Amino acid sequence: MFDPEKPPELAVSAWFNTREPTPLERLRGRVVVVLAFQMLCPACVEHAIPQAKRLRARFSPAEVAIIGLHSVFEHHRAMTPEALEVFVREFRVPFPVAIDEPDGDGQPRTMAAYQMQGTPTLLLFDRAGRLRRHYFGQPDDIMLAAEIMALAIEDKSSPRNEAALIERKLAATLVGESHGHDHSHHHHHHGDGCGCDHHDDTHQGDHSGCCHSNGDECCATSEPLSEDLQRRLAGAERMTEPPTNAKRRD
């Protein structure tokens, strides 16, 4: 059973743009942003990767680690490791990129373990290694930067009630349709932007405290996020209301 408090390690078959592997465990103490993408996914190339490059340029690597995860679930013959190596070089990707370990012609192992719905998917981990956000699609730049900054403010060893106070302040500050802290139903429409299996699906909550924005160029798998993972992620994101005697850092 997936537990966002203790998420699984990335299953990786190879790394690019780094001298040594950078597993999640080694990145404890930093906020970690993992972008799952595919070279032939239009939304990944046009939106997600440029956004990740902007994050890398604005946040210190000592505080916020950006990792690309090439999660191939279609067009396997075209999206080879050799092609990825050229892609990373030609697109001047400035952060480490891992290959999600293949599992035949289906979903690769990390994508399956995290029950990703397709690409691009963005996972945000706090300093303690907990999965705190799960985006599918194209989150807004300002909202995403605010989410990362809020996680960066938290201390690795701070108790959950202090993290809950920060979450409450963030929820009260960010406004707009792209900020989905109400955990309401969202309808996801996948158009014909890529040659993959598309589906219409309605999920309880946003699994992350943030609304999923899925354009026609997103590449969707045929498997929706399970109800169990939806519930557990939503619970982890809401956190419990902090006790009344918790110290506030205003």
mmCIF file of C-alpha atoms in Angstrom:
data_model
loop_
_atom_site.group_PDB
_atom_site.id
_atom_site.type_symbol
_atom_site.label_atom_id
_atom_site.label_comp_id
_atom_site.label_asym_id
_atom_site.label_seq_id
_atom_site.Cartn_x
_atom_site.Cartn_y
_atom_site.Cartn_z
ATOM 1 C CA MET A 1 0.000 0.000 0.000
ATOM 2 C CA PHE A 2 1.383 3.401 -1.014
ATOM 3 C CA ASP A 3 2.218 5.653 1.917
ATOM 4 C CA PRO A 4 3.028 9.319 1.091
ATOM 5 C CA GLU A 5 4.710 9.591 4.495
ATOM 6 C CA LYS A 6 7.223 6.955 3.362
ATOM 7 C CA PRO A 7 7.185 7.022 -0.445
ATOM 8 C CA PRO A 8 9.187 4.427 -2.393
ATOM 9 C CA GLU A 9 12.613 5.107 -3.828
ATOM 10 C CA LEU A 10 12.855 5.894 -7.528
ATOM 11 C CA ALA A 11 13.440 2.782 -9.633
ATOM 12 C CA VAL A 12 16.160 3.885 -12.051
ATOM 13 C CA SER A 13 18.072 2.020 -14.755
ATOM 14 C CA ALA A 14 20.480 4.838 -15.717
ATOM 15 C CA TRP A 15 21.382 8.454 -14.914
ATOM 16 C CA PHE A 16 22.442 11.389 -17.080
ATOM 17 C CA ASN A 17 23.812 14.826 -16.128
ATOM 18 C CA THR A 18 25.244 13.644 -12.824
ATOM 19 C CA ARG A 19 28.490 12.030 -11.739
ATOM 20 C CA GLU A 20 26.717 9.649 -9.399
ATOM 21 C CA PRO A 21 23.144 8.483 -8.738
ATOM 22 C CA THR A 22 21.006 10.861 -6.683
ATOM 23 C CA PRO A 23 18.305 8.744 -5.018
ATOM 24 C CA LEU A 24 15.646 10.376 -2.877
ATOM 25 C CA GLU A 25 17.240 9.065 0.301
ATOM 26 C CA ARG A 26 20.441 10.956 -0.443
ATOM 27 C CA LEU A 27 18.467 14.173 -0.945
ATOM 28 C CA ARG A 28 16.867 14.174 2.509
ATOM 29 C CA GLY A 29 17.110 17.653 3.999
ATOM 30 C CA ARG A 30 16.286 19.341 0.693
ATOM 31 C CA VAL A 31 12.991 19.959 -1.057
ATOM 32 C CA VAL A 32 12.913 17.610 -4.052
ATOM 33 C CA VAL A 33 11.080 18.198 -7.332
ATOM 34 C CA VAL A 34 10.745 15.162 -9.608
ATOM 35 C CA LEU A 35 9.478 15.747 -13.147
ATOM 36 C CA ALA A 36 8.284 12.617 -14.951
ATOM 37 C CA PHE A 37 8.347 13.291 -18.688
ATOM 38 C CA GLN A 38 8.656 11.752 -22.142
ATOM 39 C CA MET A 39 10.653 13.121 -25.062
ATOM 40 C CA LEU A 40 7.686 12.700 -27.414
ATOM 41 C CA CYS A 41 5.132 14.274 -25.073
ATOM 42 C CA PRO A 42 4.357 17.775 -26.462
ATOM 43 C CA ALA A 43 3.334 19.209 -23.080
ATOM 44 C CA CYS A 44 6.593 17.950 -21.571
ATOM 45 C CA VAL A 45 8.767 19.570 -24.230
ATOM 46 C CA GLU A 46 6.820 22.816 -24.532
ATOM 47 C CA HIS A 47 5.848 23.416 -20.917
ATOM 48 C CA ALA A 48 7.096 21.026 -18.228
ATOM 49 C CA ILE A 49 10.811 20.915 -19.053
ATOM 50 C CA PRO A 50 11.109 24.699 -19.570
ATOM 51 C CA GLN A 51 9.294 25.175 -16.256
ATOM 52 C CA ALA A 52 11.701 22.801 -14.499
ATOM 53 C CA LYS A 53 14.629 24.718 -16.020
ATOM 54 C CA ARG A 54 13.204 27.946 -14.622
ATOM 55 C CA LEU A 55 12.903 26.361 -11.188
ATOM 56 C CA ARG A 56 16.512 25.198 -11.411
ATOM 57 C CA ALA A 57 17.609 28.729 -12.284
ATOM 58 C CA ARG A 58 15.704 30.363 -9.410
ATOM 59 C CA PHE A 59 16.160 27.945 -6.505
ATOM 60 C CA SER A 60 19.496 27.055 -4.918
ATOM 61 C CA PRO A 61 20.451 23.407 -5.585
ATOM 62 C CA ALA A 62 21.592 23.226 -1.964
ATOM 63 C CA GLU A 63 17.983 23.777 -0.879
ATOM 64 C CA VAL A 64 15.841 22.521 -3.783
ATOM 65 C CA ALA A 65 16.863 19.524 -5.903
ATOM 66 C CA ILE A 66 15.353 19.157 -9.386
ATOM 67 C CA ILE A 67 15.335 15.692 -10.990
ATOM 68 C CA GLY A 68 14.019 14.622 -14.361
ATOM 69 C CA LEU A 69 12.550 11.130 -14.678
ATOM 70 C CA HIS A 70 12.099 9.769 -18.202
ATOM 71 C CA SER A 71 9.034 7.555 -17.732
ATOM 72 C CA VAL A 72 8.251 5.853 -21.031
ATOM 73 C CA PHE A 73 4.946 4.024 -21.387
ATOM 74 C CA GLU A 74 4.538 4.376 -25.186
ATOM 75 C CA HIS A 75 6.726 4.533 -28.322
ATOM 76 C CA HIS A 76 9.415 2.500 -26.571
ATOM 77 C CA ARG A 77 11.450 1.907 -29.746
ATOM 78 C CA ALA A 78 11.805 5.643 -30.380
ATOM 79 C CA MET A 79 12.523 6.835 -26.829
ATOM 80 C CA THR A 80 15.698 4.873 -26.151
ATOM 81 C CA PRO A 81 18.467 5.735 -23.660
ATOM 82 C CA GLU A 82 20.666 6.787 -26.578
ATOM 83 C CA ALA A 83 17.991 9.162 -27.840
ATOM 84 C CA LEU A 84 17.471 10.528 -24.337
ATOM 85 C CA GLU A 85 21.188 11.267 -23.982
ATOM 86 C CA VAL A 86 21.055 13.372 -27.152
ATOM 87 C CA PHE A 87 17.819 15.028 -26.017
ATOM 88 C CA VAL A 88 19.289 16.048 -22.651
ATOM 89 C CA ARG A 89 22.328 17.532 -24.377
ATOM 90 C CA GLU A 90 20.482 19.310 -27.193
ATOM 91 C CA PHE A 91 17.799 20.762 -24.894
ATOM 92 C CA ARG A 92 20.506 21.807 -22.414
ATOM 93 C CA VAL A 93 18.729 20.234 -19.481
ATOM 94 C CA PRO A 94 20.633 21.540 -16.424
ATOM 95 C CA PHE A 95 19.561 18.966 -13.825
ATOM 96 C CA PRO A 96 20.066 15.198 -13.352
ATOM 97 C CA VAL A 97 17.847 12.985 -15.480
ATOM 98 C CA ALA A 98 17.058 9.369 -14.611
ATOM 99 C CA ILE A 99 15.504 6.650 -16.729
ATOM 100 C CA ASP A 100 12.500 5.117 -15.048
ATOM 101 C CA GLU A 101 13.252 1.377 -14.911
ATOM 102 C CA PRO A 102 11.308 -0.368 -17.700
ATOM 103 C CA ASP A 103 8.850 -3.162 -17.014
ATOM 104 C CA GLY A 104 8.209 -4.668 -20.424
ATOM 105 C CA ASP A 105 6.035 -2.551 -22.705
ATOM 106 C CA GLY A 106 3.799 -1.270 -19.921
ATOM 107 C CA GLN A 107 4.317 1.450 -17.350
ATOM 108 C CA PRO A 108 7.853 1.717 -15.968
ATOM 109 C CA ARG A 109 8.361 0.814 -12.320
ATOM 110 C CA THR A 110 8.445 4.253 -10.686
ATOM 111 C CA MET A 111 5.432 5.450 -12.648
ATOM 112 C CA ALA A 112 3.520 2.371 -11.543
ATOM 113 C CA ALA A 113 4.674 2.645 -7.924
ATOM 114 C CA TYR A 114 3.458 6.248 -7.691
ATOM 115 C CA GLN A 115 0.336 5.491 -9.733
ATOM 116 C CA MET A 116 1.060 8.311 -12.154
ATOM 117 C CA GLN A 117 -1.638 8.972 -14.714
ATOM 118 C CA GLY A 118 0.721 10.065 -17.467
ATOM 119 C CA THR A 119 3.201 12.770 -18.428
ATOM 120 C CA PRO A 120 4.060 15.374 -17.437
ATOM 121 C CA THR A 121 3.750 14.516 -13.738
ATOM 122 C CA LEU A 122 5.379 16.582 -11.023
ATOM 123 C CA LEU A 123 6.114 15.220 -7.539
ATOM 124 C CA LEU A 124 7.153 17.464 -4.653
ATOM 125 C CA PHE A 125 8.863 16.015 -1.575
ATOM 126 C CA ASP A 126 9.509 17.940 1.635
ATOM 127 C CA ARG A 127 12.792 18.027 3.535
ATOM 128 C CA ALA A 128 11.761 14.966 5.546
ATOM 129 C CA GLY A 129 11.224 12.936 2.361
ATOM 130 C CA ARG A 130 7.423 12.938 2.455
ATOM 131 C CA LEU A 131 5.434 13.217 -0.774
ATOM 132 C CA ARG A 132 3.492 16.453 -0.435
ATOM 133 C CA ARG A 133 2.324 17.301 -3.957
ATOM 134 C CA HIS A 134 1.335 15.248 -7.000
ATOM 135 C CA TYR A 135 0.576 17.233 -10.166
ATOM 136 C CA PHE A 136 -0.532 15.802 -13.482
ATOM 137 C CA GLY A 137 -0.378 18.387 -16.241
ATOM 138 C CA GLN A 138 0.822 21.958 -16.206
ATOM 139 C CA PRO A 139 0.769 23.725 -12.818
ATOM 140 C CA ASP A 140 0.991 27.493 -12.797
ATOM 141 C CA ASP A 141 4.514 28.904 -12.347
ATOM 142 C CA ILE A 142 3.660 31.291 -9.520
ATOM 143 C CA MET A 143 1.594 28.732 -7.631
ATOM 144 C CA LEU A 144 4.281 26.072 -8.000
ATOM 145 C CA ALA A 145 7.038 28.423 -6.839
ATOM 146 C CA ALA A 146 4.939 29.343 -3.806
ATOM 147 C CA GLU A 147 4.406 25.673 -2.969
ATOM 148 C CA ILE A 148 8.132 24.981 -3.208
ATOM 149 C CA MET A 149 8.987 28.024 -1.097
ATOM 150 C CA ALA A 150 6.510 26.921 1.569
ATOM 151 C CA LEU A 151 8.163 23.494 1.715
ATOM 152 C CA ALA A 152 11.593 25.138 1.838
ATOM 153 C CA ILE A 153 10.562 27.217 4.851
ATOM 154 C CA GLU A 154 9.773 24.070 6.806
ATOM 155 C CA ASP A 155 12.616 22.536 8.776
ATOM 156 C CA LYS A 156 13.421 18.873 8.257
ATOM 157 C CA SER A 157 12.835 18.095 11.906
ATOM 158 C CA SER A 158 9.913 20.459 12.513
ATOM 159 C CA PRO A 159 6.800 18.790 13.957
ATOM 160 C CA ARG A 160 3.790 18.277 11.743
ATOM 161 C CA ASN A 161 1.756 20.926 13.558
ATOM 162 C CA GLU A 162 4.220 23.613 12.459
ATOM 163 C CA ALA A 163 4.058 22.345 8.875
ATOM 164 C CA ALA A 164 0.260 22.458 9.154
ATOM 165 C CA LEU A 165 0.389 26.123 10.154
ATOM 166 C CA ILE A 166 2.448 26.918 7.055
ATOM 167 C CA GLU A 167 0.017 24.944 4.892
ATOM 168 C CA ARG A 168 -2.912 26.913 6.294
ATOM 169 C CA LYS A 169 -1.207 30.240 5.602
ATOM 170 C CA LEU A 170 -0.361 29.132 2.074
ATOM 171 C CA ALA A 171 -3.943 28.018 1.419
ATOM 172 C CA ALA A 172 -5.221 31.367 2.681
ATOM 173 C CA THR A 173 -2.760 33.292 0.504
ATOM 174 C CA LEU A 174 -3.011 31.567 -2.868
ATOM 175 C CA VAL A 175 -6.222 32.144 -4.811
ATOM 176 C CA GLY A 176 -7.576 31.228 -8.220
ATOM 177 C CA GLU A 177 -8.934 28.204 -10.041
ATOM 178 C CA SER A 178 -5.500 26.603 -10.312
ATOM 179 C CA HIS A 179 -5.173 26.309 -6.537
ATOM 180 C CA GLY A 180 -7.181 23.290 -5.445
ATOM 181 C CA HIS A 181 -6.904 23.150 -1.673
ATOM 182 C CA ASP A 182 -10.592 22.354 -1.327
ATOM 183 C CA HIS A 183 -10.060 18.731 -2.433
ATOM 184 C CA SER A 184 -13.191 18.898 -4.531
ATOM 185 C CA HIS A 185 -13.913 16.828 -7.650
ATOM 186 C CA HIS A 186 -11.972 17.769 -10.770
ATOM 187 C CA HIS A 187 -12.753 16.548 -14.248
ATOM 188 C CA HIS A 188 -9.727 15.567 -16.323
ATOM 189 C CA HIS A 189 -10.060 15.650 -20.084
ATOM 190 C CA HIS A 190 -7.333 14.190 -22.256
ATOM 191 C CA GLY A 191 -7.472 15.218 -25.877
ATOM 192 C CA ASP A 192 -5.704 13.991 -28.969
ATOM 193 C CA GLY A 193 -2.330 15.674 -28.541
ATOM 194 C CA CYS A 194 -0.381 12.404 -28.575
ATOM 195 C CA GLY A 195 -0.830 8.839 -29.721
ATOM 196 C CA CYS A 196 -1.626 7.292 -26.369
ATOM 197 C CA ASP A 197 -4.715 5.870 -24.699
ATOM 198 C CA HIS A 198 -6.879 8.785 -23.567
ATOM 199 C CA HIS A 199 -9.754 8.693 -21.146
ATOM 200 C CA ASP A 200 -12.113 10.959 -19.264
ATOM 201 C CA ASP A 201 -11.945 10.455 -15.558
ATOM 202 C CA THR A 202 -13.250 12.124 -12.440
ATOM 203 C CA HIS A 203 -11.254 11.726 -9.249
ATOM 204 C CA GLN A 204 -11.992 12.591 -5.656
ATOM 205 C CA GLY A 205 -9.699 15.423 -4.652
ATOM 206 C CA ASP A 206 -6.542 16.551 -6.395
ATOM 207 C CA HIS A 207 -4.235 14.096 -4.606
ATOM 208 C CA SER A 208 -1.903 16.930 -3.726
ATOM 209 C CA GLY A 209 -3.677 20.011 -2.528
ATOM 210 C CA CYS A 210 -3.340 21.462 -6.026
ATOM 211 C CA CYS A 211 -5.592 21.328 -9.072
ATOM 212 C CA HIS A 212 -4.544 19.229 -12.030
ATOM 213 C CA SER A 213 -4.497 21.169 -15.275
ATOM 214 C CA ASN A 214 -4.532 18.740 -18.176
ATOM 215 C CA GLY A 215 -4.267 20.155 -21.672
ATOM 216 C CA ASP A 216 -4.797 18.263 -24.894
ATOM 217 C CA GLU A 217 -1.064 17.707 -25.213
ATOM 218 C CA CYS A 218 -0.711 15.708 -21.994
ATOM 219 C CA CYS A 219 -0.002 12.016 -22.438
ATOM 220 C CA ALA A 220 -2.276 9.871 -20.311
ATOM 221 C CA THR A 221 -1.977 6.241 -19.343
ATOM 222 C CA SER A 222 -5.008 3.982 -19.299
ATOM 223 C CA GLU A 223 -4.958 3.573 -15.517
ATOM 224 C CA PRO A 224 -6.471 6.231 -13.220
ATOM 225 C CA LEU A 225 -5.090 6.920 -9.777
ATOM 226 C CA SER A 226 -6.490 4.411 -7.298
ATOM 227 C CA GLU A 227 -9.059 5.560 -4.754
ATOM 228 C CA ASP A 228 -6.797 4.386 -1.927
ATOM 229 C CA LEU A 229 -3.872 6.550 -3.044
ATOM 230 C CA GLN A 230 -6.207 9.493 -3.640
ATOM 231 C CA ARG A 231 -7.449 9.210 -0.076
ATOM 232 C CA ARG A 232 -4.003 8.779 1.472
ATOM 233 C CA LEU A 233 -2.437 11.653 -0.469
ATOM 234 C CA ALA A 234 -5.356 13.946 0.322
ATOM 235 C CA GLY A 235 -5.056 13.061 3.996
ATOM 236 C CA ALA A 236 -1.330 13.734 3.999
ATOM 237 C CA GLU A 237 -1.829 17.096 2.321
ATOM 238 C CA ARG A 238 -4.599 18.368 4.574
ATOM 239 C CA MET A 239 -2.685 17.322 7.682
ATOM 240 C CA THR A 240 -4.464 17.395 11.006
ATOM 241 C CA GLU A 241 -5.474 20.733 12.479
ATOM 242 C CA PRO A 242 -2.631 21.900 14.747
ATOM 243 C CA PRO A 243 -3.307 22.005 18.481
ATOM 244 C CA THR A 244 -4.335 25.344 19.922
ATOM 245 C CA ASN A 245 -1.145 25.625 21.968
ATOM 246 C CA ALA A 246 1.140 25.249 18.948
ATOM 247 C CA LYS A 247 3.656 28.048 18.633
ATOM 248 C CA ARG A 248 2.996 30.321 15.702
ATOM 249 C CA ARG A 249 5.892 31.849 13.813
ATOM 250 C CA ASP A 250 4.322 35.058 12.591
#
